Coordinates of C-alpha atoms in Angstrom, one line a residue:
Chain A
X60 CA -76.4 -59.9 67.8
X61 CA -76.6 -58.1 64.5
X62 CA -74.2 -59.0 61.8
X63 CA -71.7 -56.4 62.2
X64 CA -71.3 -56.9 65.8
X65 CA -71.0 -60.6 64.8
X66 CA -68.3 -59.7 62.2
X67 CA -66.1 -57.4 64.4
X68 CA -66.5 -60.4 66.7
X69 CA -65.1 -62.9 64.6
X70 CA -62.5 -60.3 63.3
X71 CA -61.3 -59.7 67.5
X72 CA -61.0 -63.3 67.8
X73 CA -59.3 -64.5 65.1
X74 CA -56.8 -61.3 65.5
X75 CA -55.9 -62.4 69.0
X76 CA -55.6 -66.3 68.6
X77 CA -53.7 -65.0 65.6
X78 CA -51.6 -62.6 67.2
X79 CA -50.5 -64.9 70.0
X80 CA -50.0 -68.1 67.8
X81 CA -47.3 -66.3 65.9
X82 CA -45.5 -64.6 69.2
X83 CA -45.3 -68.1 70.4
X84 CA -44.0 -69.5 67.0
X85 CA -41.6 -66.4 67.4
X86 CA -40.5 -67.3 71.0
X87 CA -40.1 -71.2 70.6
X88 CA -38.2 -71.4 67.7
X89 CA -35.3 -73.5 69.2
X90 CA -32.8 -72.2 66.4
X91 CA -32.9 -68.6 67.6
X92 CA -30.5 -69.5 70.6
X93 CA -30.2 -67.0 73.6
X94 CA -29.7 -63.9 74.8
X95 CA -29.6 -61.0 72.5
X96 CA -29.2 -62.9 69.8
X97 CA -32.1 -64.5 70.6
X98 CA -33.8 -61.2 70.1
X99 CA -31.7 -59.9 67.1
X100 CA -32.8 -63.8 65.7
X101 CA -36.4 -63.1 66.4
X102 CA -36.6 -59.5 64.8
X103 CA -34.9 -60.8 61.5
X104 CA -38.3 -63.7 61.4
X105 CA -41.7 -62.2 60.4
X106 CA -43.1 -63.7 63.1
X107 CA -42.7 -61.3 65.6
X108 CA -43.5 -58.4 63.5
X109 CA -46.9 -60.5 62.3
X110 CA -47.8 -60.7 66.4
X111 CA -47.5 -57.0 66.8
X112 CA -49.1 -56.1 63.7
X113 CA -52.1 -58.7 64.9
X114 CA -51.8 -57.1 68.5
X115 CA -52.2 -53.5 67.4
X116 CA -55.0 -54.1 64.8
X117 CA -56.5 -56.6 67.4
X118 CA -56.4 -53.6 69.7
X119 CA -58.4 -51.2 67.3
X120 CA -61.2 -53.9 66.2
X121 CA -61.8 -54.0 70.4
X122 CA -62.0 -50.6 70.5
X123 CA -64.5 -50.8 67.4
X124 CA -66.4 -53.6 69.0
X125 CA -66.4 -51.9 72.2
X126 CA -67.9 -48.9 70.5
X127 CA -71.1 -51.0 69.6
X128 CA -71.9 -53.2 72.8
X129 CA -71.3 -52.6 76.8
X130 CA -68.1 -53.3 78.4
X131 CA -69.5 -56.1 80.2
X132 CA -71.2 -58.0 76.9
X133 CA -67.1 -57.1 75.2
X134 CA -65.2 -58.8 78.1
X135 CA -67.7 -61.5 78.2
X136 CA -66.9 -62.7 74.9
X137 CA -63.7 -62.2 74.9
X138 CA -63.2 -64.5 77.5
X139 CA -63.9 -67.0 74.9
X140 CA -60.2 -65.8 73.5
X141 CA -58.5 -67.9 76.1
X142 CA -60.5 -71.2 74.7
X143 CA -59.8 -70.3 71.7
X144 CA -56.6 -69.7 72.2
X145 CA -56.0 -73.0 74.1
X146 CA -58.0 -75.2 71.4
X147 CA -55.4 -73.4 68.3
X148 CA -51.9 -74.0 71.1
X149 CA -53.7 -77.9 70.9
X150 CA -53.8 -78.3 66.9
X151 CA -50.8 -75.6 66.1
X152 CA -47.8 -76.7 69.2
X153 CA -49.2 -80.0 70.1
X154 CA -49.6 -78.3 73.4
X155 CA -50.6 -81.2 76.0
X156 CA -54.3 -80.6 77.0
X157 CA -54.1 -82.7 80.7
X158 CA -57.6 -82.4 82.7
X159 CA -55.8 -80.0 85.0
X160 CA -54.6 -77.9 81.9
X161 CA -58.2 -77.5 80.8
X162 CA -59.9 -77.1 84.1
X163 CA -57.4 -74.5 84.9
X164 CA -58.0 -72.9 82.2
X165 CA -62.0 -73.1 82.0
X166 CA -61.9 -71.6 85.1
X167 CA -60.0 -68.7 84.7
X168 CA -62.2 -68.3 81.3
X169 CA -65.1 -68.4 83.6
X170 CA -63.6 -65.9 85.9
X171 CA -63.1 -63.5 83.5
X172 CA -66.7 -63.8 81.9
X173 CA -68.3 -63.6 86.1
X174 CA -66.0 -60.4 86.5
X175 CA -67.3 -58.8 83.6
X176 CA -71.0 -59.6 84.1
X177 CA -70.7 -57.9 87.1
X178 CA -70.6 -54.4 84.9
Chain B
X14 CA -37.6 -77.4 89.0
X15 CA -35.7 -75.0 86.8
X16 CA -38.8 -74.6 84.6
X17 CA -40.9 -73.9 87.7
X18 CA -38.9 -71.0 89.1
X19 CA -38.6 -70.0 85.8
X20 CA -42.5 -69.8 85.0
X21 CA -42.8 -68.3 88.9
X22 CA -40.9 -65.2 88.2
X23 CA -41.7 -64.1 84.5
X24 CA -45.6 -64.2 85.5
X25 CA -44.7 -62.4 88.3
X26 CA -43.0 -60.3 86.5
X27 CA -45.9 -60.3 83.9
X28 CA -48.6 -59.2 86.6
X29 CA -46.3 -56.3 88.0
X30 CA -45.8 -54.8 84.2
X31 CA -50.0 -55.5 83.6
X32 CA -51.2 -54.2 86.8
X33 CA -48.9 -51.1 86.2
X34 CA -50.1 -50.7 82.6
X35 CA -53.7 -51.0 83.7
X36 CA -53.3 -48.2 86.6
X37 CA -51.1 -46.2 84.8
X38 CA -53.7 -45.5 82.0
X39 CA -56.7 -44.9 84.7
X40 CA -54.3 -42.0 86.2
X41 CA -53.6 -40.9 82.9
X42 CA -57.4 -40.7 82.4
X43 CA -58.2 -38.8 85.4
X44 CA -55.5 -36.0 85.0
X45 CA -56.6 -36.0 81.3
X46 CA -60.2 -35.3 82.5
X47 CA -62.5 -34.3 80.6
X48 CA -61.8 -36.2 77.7
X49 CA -62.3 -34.0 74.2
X50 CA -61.4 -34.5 70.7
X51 CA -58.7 -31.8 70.2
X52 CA -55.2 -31.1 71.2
X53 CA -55.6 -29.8 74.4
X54 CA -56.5 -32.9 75.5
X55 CA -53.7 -34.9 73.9
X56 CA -51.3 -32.3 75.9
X57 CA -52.7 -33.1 79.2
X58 CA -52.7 -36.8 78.5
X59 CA -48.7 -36.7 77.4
X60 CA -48.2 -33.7 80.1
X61 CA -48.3 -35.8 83.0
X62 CA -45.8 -39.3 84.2
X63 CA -48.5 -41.6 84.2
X64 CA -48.8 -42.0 80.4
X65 CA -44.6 -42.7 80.1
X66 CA -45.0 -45.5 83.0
X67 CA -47.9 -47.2 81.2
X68 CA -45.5 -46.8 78.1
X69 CA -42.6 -48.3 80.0
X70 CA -45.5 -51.3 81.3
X71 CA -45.9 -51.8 77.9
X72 CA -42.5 -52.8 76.9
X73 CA -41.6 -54.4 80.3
X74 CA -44.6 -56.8 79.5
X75 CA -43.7 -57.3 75.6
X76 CA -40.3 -58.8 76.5
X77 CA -41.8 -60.7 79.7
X78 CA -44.0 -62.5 77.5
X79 CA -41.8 -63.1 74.8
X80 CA -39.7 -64.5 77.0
X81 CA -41.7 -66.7 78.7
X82 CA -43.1 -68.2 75.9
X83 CA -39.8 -69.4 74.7
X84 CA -40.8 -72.7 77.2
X85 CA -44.4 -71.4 78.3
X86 CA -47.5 -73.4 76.2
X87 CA -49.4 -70.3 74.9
X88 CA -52.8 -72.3 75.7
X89 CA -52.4 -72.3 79.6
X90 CA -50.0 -69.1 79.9
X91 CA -52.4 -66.8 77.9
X92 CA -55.4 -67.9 80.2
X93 CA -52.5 -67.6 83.1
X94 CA -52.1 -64.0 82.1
X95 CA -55.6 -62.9 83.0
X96 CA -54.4 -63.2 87.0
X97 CA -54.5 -59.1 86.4
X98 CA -57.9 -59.1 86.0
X99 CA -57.8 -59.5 89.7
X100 CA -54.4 -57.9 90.8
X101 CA -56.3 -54.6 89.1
X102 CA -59.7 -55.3 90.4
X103 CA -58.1 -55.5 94.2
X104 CA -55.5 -52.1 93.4
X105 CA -58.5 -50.2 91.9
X106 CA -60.5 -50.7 95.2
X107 CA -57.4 -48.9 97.2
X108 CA -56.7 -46.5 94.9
X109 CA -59.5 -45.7 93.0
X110 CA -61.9 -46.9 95.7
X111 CA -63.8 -49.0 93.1
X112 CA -66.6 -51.4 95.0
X113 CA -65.8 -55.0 95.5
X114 CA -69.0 -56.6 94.1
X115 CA -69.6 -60.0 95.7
X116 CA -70.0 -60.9 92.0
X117 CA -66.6 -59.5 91.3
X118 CA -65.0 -61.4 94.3
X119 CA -66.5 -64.8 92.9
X120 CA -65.2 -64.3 89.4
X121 CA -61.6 -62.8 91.1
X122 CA -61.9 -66.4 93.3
X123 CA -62.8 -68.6 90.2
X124 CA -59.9 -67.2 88.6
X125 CA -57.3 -67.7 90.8
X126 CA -59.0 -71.4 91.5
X127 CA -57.8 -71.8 87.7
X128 CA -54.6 -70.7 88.1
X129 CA -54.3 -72.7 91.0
X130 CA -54.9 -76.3 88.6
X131 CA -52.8 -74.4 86.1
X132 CA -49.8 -74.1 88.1
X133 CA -50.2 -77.8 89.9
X134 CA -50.6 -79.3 86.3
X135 CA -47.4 -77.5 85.4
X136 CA -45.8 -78.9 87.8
X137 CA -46.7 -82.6 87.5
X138 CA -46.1 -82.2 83.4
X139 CA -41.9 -80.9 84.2
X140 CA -40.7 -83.4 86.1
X141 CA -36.7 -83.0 85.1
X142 CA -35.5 -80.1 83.0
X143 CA -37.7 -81.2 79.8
X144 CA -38.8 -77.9 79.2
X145 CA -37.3 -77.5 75.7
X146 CA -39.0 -80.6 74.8
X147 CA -42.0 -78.7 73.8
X148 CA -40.6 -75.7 72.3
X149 CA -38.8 -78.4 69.9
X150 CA -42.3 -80.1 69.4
X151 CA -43.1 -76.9 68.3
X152 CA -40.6 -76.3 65.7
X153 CA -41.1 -79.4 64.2
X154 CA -45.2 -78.8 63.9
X155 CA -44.0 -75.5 61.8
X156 CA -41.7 -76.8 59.8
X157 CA -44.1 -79.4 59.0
X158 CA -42.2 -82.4 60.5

């Protein structure tokens, strides 16, 4: 893997754990009550704005990544997102990681990577 | 049991808006085609429905999600998410007569085995209506409690 590949790597991943860390900190927050002022509570927070920013730049670094290997190498490591993902919901939220939590979600990390070996 | 129909019908809700998405920008492709760099080809992209339904996906999914993460742990419902991988993989067979590898069909299987534990663990970790329990576990981890 040459280093730039590497980089944009690093860059997709850390743009997607990102991006999805703060829409959770944006959805959980217990203060921001219910219905629509649940959502005018959310818009007036950064976080929400910091998740679509990290979405949409997360989306052109794929697209740049994309550019440089095949589709099936790209989804391949992205499938390494969901761990990620889980492993940064485990040291951020305190998320429980039961057995069955992880196997589950191994598995569908797996999946993802079989699928998109299969080209 | 609350939580559970809850989780039950924003993924399902979640799939529908992906799978849309997904199939909505393939149909947008194809009565784009060919693609070129110039405006022509933006024209036929934003000239036919497809592109405003995979819009429409876009929202219906942003407010899904957002939603369900309000109780949803983002470790196991982001890996949850990826059920469209195969909700996709099965509609592009009948629409766009895509082959069904066998090596496709094992990772389609694997993945729905993980959902599988994912939803049984989900189960045995809400009991009662503790749902906010986490969401306030949250909070505190953020406002460095």
């Amino acid at each position: 893997m040459s280093p730039v590949i590497a980089t944009l790597w690093l860059i997709n991943v850390t743009l997607d754990t990102g991006g999805q860390l703060a829409f959770k900190a944006a959805a959980s927050d217990p203060l921001a009550g219910d219905g629509m002022a649940r959502w005018r509570y959310m818009a007036r927070r950064p976080w929400i704005w910091l998740g679509i920013l990290a979405y949409v730049t997360h989306l052109l670094s794929w697209i740049a990544f994309l550019s440089l290997v095949d589709l099936s190498q790209g989804v391949l490591l992205a499938s390494i997102n969901i761990v990620a993902i889980m492993i940064a919901g485990r040291l951020l939220f305190r998320e429980k990681l039961t057995p069955l939590r992880v196997g589950g979600i191994l598995l569908v990390s797996a999946g993802v990577a079989i699928v998109g070996l299969s080209g | 049991m609350k939580t559970w129909r809850f989780y039950f019908a924003g993924f399902a809700m979640l799939l529908a808006f992906d799978t849309v998405v997904q199939l909505s920008f393939k149909l947008t492709g194809q009565h784009a085609f060919p693609p070129e760099a110039n405006a022509a080809w933006v024209m036929r992209v934003f000239g036919h429905p497809w592109i405003y339904l995979a819009l429409v996906g876009y929202v219906g999914n942003f407010f899904t999600w957002m939603s369900l993460l309000k109780h949803a742990p983002i470790g196991p419902a982001f890996a949850a998410s990826h059920l469209d991988v195969v909700t996709v993989m099965l509609a592009s067979a009948w629409l766009f007569h895509e082959a069904l590898t066998p090596m496709r069909l094992l990772g389609a299987g694997v993945i729905m085995l993980g959902i599988i534990c994912l939803a049984f663990a989900e189960k045995a970790s809400h009991p009662a209506h503790d749902a906010p329990t986490e969401a306030k576990g949250a909070l505190g981890v953020m406002a460095g409690d």
